[in-house]
Coordinates of C-alpha atoms in Angstrom, one line a residue:
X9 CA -4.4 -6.8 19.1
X10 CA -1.4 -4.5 18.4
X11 CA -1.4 -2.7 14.9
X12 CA 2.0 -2.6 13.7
X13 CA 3.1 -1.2 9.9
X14 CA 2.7 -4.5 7.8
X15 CA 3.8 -5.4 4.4
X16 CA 0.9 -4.8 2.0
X17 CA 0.7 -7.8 0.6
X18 CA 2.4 -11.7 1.0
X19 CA 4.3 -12.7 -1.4
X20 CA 5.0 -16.5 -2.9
X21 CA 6.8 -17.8 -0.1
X22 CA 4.7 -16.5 2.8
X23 CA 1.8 -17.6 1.0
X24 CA 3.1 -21.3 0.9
X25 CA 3.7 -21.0 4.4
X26 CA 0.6 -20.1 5.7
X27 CA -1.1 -22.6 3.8
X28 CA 0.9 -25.1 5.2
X29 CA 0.6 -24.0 8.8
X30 CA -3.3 -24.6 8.2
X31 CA -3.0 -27.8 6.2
X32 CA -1.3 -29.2 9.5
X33 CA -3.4 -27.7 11.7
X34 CA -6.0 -30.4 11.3
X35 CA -7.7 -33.1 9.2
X36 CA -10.9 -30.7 7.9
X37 CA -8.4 -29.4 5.6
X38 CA -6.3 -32.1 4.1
X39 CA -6.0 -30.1 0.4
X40 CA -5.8 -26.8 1.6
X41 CA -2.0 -26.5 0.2
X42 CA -3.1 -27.4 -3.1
X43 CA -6.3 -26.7 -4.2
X44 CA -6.2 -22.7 -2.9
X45 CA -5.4 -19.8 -4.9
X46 CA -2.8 -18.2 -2.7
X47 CA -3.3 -14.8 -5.1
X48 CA -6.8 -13.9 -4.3
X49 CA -6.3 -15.4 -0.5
X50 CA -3.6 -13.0 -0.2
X51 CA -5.4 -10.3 -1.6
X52 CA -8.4 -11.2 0.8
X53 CA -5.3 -10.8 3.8
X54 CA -4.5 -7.4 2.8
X55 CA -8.0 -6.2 2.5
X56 CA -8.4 -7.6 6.3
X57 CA -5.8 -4.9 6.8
X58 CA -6.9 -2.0 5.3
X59 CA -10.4 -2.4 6.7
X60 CA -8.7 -2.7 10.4
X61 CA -6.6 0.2 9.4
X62 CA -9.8 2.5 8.0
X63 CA -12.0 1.6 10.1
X64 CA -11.9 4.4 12.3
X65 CA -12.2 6.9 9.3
X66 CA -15.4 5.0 8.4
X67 CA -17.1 4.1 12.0
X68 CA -16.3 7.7 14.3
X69 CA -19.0 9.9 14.7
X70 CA -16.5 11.7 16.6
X71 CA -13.9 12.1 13.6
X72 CA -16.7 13.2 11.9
X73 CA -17.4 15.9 14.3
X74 CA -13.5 16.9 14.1
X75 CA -13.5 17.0 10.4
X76 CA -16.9 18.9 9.8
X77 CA -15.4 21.7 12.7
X78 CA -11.9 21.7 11.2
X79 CA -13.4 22.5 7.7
X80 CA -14.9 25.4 9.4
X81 CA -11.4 26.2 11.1
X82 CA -10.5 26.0 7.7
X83 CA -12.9 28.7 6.4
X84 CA -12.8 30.9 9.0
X85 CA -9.0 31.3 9.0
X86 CA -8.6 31.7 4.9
X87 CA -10.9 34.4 5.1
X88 CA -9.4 35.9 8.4
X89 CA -6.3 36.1 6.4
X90 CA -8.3 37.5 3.3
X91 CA -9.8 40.2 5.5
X92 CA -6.7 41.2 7.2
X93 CA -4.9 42.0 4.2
X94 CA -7.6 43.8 2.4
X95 CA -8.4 46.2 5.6
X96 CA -5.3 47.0 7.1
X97 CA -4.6 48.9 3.2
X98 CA -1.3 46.5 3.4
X99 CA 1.5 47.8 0.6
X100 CA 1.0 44.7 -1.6
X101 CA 2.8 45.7 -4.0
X102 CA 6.0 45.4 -1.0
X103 CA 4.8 41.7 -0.5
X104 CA 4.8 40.7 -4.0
X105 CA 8.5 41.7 -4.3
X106 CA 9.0 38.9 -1.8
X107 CA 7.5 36.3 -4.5
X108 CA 9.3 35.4 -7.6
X109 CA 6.5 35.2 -11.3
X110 CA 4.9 32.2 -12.1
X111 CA 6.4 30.9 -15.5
X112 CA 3.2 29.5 -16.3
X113 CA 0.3 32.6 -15.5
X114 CA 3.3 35.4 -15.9
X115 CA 1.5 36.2 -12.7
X116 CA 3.7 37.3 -9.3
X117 CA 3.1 33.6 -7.0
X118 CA 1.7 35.9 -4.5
X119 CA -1.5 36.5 -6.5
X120 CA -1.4 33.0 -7.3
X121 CA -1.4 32.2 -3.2
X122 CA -4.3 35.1 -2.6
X123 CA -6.7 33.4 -5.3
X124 CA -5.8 29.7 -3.5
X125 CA -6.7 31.0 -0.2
X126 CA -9.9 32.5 -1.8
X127 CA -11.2 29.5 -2.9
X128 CA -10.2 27.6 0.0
X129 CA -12.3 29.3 1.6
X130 CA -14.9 28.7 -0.9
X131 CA -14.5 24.8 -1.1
X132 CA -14.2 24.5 2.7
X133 CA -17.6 26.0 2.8
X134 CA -19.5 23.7 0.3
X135 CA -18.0 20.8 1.5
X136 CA -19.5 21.4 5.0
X137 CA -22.9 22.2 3.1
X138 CA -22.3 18.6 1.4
X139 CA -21.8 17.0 4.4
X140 CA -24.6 18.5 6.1
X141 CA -26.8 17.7 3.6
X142 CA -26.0 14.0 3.1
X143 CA -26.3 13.7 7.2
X144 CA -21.9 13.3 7.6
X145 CA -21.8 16.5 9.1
X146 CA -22.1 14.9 13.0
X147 CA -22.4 11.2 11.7
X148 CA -19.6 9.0 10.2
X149 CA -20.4 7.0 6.9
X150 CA -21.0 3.8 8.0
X151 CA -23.4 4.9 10.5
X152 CA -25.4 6.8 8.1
X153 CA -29.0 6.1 8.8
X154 CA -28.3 3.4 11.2
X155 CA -30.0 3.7 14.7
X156 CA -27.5 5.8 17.7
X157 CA -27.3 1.9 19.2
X158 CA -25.8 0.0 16.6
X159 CA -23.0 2.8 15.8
X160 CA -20.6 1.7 18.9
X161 CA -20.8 -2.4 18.4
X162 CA -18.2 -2.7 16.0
X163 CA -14.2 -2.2 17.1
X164 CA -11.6 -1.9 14.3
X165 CA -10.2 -5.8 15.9
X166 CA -13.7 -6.9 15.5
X167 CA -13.7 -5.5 11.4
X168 CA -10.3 -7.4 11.2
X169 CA -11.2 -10.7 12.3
X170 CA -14.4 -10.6 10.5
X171 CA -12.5 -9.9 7.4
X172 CA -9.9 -12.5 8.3
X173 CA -12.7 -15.0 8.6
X174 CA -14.6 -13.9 5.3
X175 CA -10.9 -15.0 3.5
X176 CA -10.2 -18.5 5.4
X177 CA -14.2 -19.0 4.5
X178 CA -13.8 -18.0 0.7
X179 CA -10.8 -19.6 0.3
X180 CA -11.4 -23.4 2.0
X181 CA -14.6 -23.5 1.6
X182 CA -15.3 -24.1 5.7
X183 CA -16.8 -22.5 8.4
X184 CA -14.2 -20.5 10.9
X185 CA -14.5 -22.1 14.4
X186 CA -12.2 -22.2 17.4
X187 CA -11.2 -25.4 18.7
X188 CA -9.9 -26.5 21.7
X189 CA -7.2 -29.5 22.3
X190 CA -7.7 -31.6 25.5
X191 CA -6.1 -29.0 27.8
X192 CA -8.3 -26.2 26.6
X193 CA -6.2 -24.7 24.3
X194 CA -7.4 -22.6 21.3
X195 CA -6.8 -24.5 18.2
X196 CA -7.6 -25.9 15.0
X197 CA -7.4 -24.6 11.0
X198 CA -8.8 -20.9 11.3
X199 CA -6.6 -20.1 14.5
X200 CA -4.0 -21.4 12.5
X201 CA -4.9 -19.4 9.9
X202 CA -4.6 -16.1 11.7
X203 CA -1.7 -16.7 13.7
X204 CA 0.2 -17.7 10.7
X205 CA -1.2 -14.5 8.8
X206 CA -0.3 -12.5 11.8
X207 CA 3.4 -13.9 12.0
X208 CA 3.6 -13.2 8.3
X209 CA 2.2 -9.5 8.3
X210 CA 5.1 -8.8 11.1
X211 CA 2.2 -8.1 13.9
X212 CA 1.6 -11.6 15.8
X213 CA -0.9 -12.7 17.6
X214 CA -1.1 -15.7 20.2
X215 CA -3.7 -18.5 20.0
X216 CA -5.2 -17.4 23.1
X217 CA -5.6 -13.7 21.8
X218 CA -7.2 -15.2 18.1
X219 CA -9.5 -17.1 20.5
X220 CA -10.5 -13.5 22.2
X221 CA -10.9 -11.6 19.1
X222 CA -13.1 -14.4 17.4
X223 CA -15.5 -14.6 20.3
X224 CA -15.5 -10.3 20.8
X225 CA -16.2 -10.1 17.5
X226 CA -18.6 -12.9 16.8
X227 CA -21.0 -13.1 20.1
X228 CA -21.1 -15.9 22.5
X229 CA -23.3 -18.0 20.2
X230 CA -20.0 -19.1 18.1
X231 CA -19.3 -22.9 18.6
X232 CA -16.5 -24.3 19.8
X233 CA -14.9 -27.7 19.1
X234 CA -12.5 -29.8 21.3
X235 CA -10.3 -31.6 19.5

């Protein structure tokens, strides 16, 4: 599944379309076009997207790593930069001339820029302590209290799909399935769905690569229909 940079949301037209390629795509669905509200679907479509695209964020315990040690980064280097000025007895007073007043303190900007640095310094160091004490520090939030096993089992295409699935569910009111035509080719309403989602959102995928996603995602218990 390739992530491109997709609209944030369908409008009218693409809506109409989509529900139309599903309609057609078999007889499970014959009032599909009709009796769906194409806002909240396409909400539910974006959504699918900004889970896939978050996902990451949510699931690394890696990223969380990077982040905890970058906020120390952080910490260290404001008060590197904090230290160097105050023990090398630089001629501030030189510096300052190099920053024009701040219309709103009266103060020079420079003093303005020391007192940021000094409490980013400060904030970088109580947000590690928050992370650290709400377990983030090495752990990513989704994985929060769940066991080291289950924290690798879901992929950023299996959230998508899922996600994809919970709309065409909430929105026709029937279970998502893969089917197959007589020549074993993936089919039917909900690979319909996606493809035509997919085409919509400017990052297409095939029937065969729905097919693959579905099953990744869902486990080889999923049932699959010949039509």
């Amino acid at each position: 599944m390739t992530k491109g940079n997709p609209p944030s949301t369908l409008g009218n037209a693409a809506m109409e379309r989509i529900l139309g390629r599903v309609a057609a795509a078999g007889p499970s669905l014959p009032n599909a076009q009709h009796e769906t509200d194409p806002v909240a679907l396409a909400r539910s479509i974006s959504w699918a997207y900004t889970h896939r695209e978050i996902h990451p964020d949510l699931n690394s315990d890696a990223r969380s790593r990077n982040r905890f040690e970058a906020l120390d980064k952080v910490r260290r280097s404001a008060r590197a930069i904090l230290h160097t000025i105050a023990d090398a007895k630089l001629p501030i007073n030189s510096l300052e001339g190099y920053f024009p007043f701040n219309d709103d303190s009266g103060l020079p900007d420079f003093e303005q820029l020391m007192a940021g640095i000094r409490h980013l310094a400060s904030a970088a160091e109580q947000e590690r302590a928050r992370l650290r004490r709400i377990g983030r520090s090495d752990t990513a939030p989704l994985n929060v209290g769940k066991p080291e096993s289950d924290n690798a089992d879901t992929t950023p295409g299996d959230v998508f799909i899922k996600r994809l699935a919970k709309a065409y569910r909430d929105a026709f009111k029937e279970e998502p399935e893969v089917k197959f035509t007589s020549i074993r080719e993936a089919s039917g309403p909900f690979v319909a769905f996606v493809a035509a989602v997919s085409e919509e959102m400017e990052d297409p995928m095939s029937a065969e690569a729905i097919r693959k996603a579905w099953e990744r995602a869902s486990g080889p218990g999923q049932r699959a229909l010949e039509i």
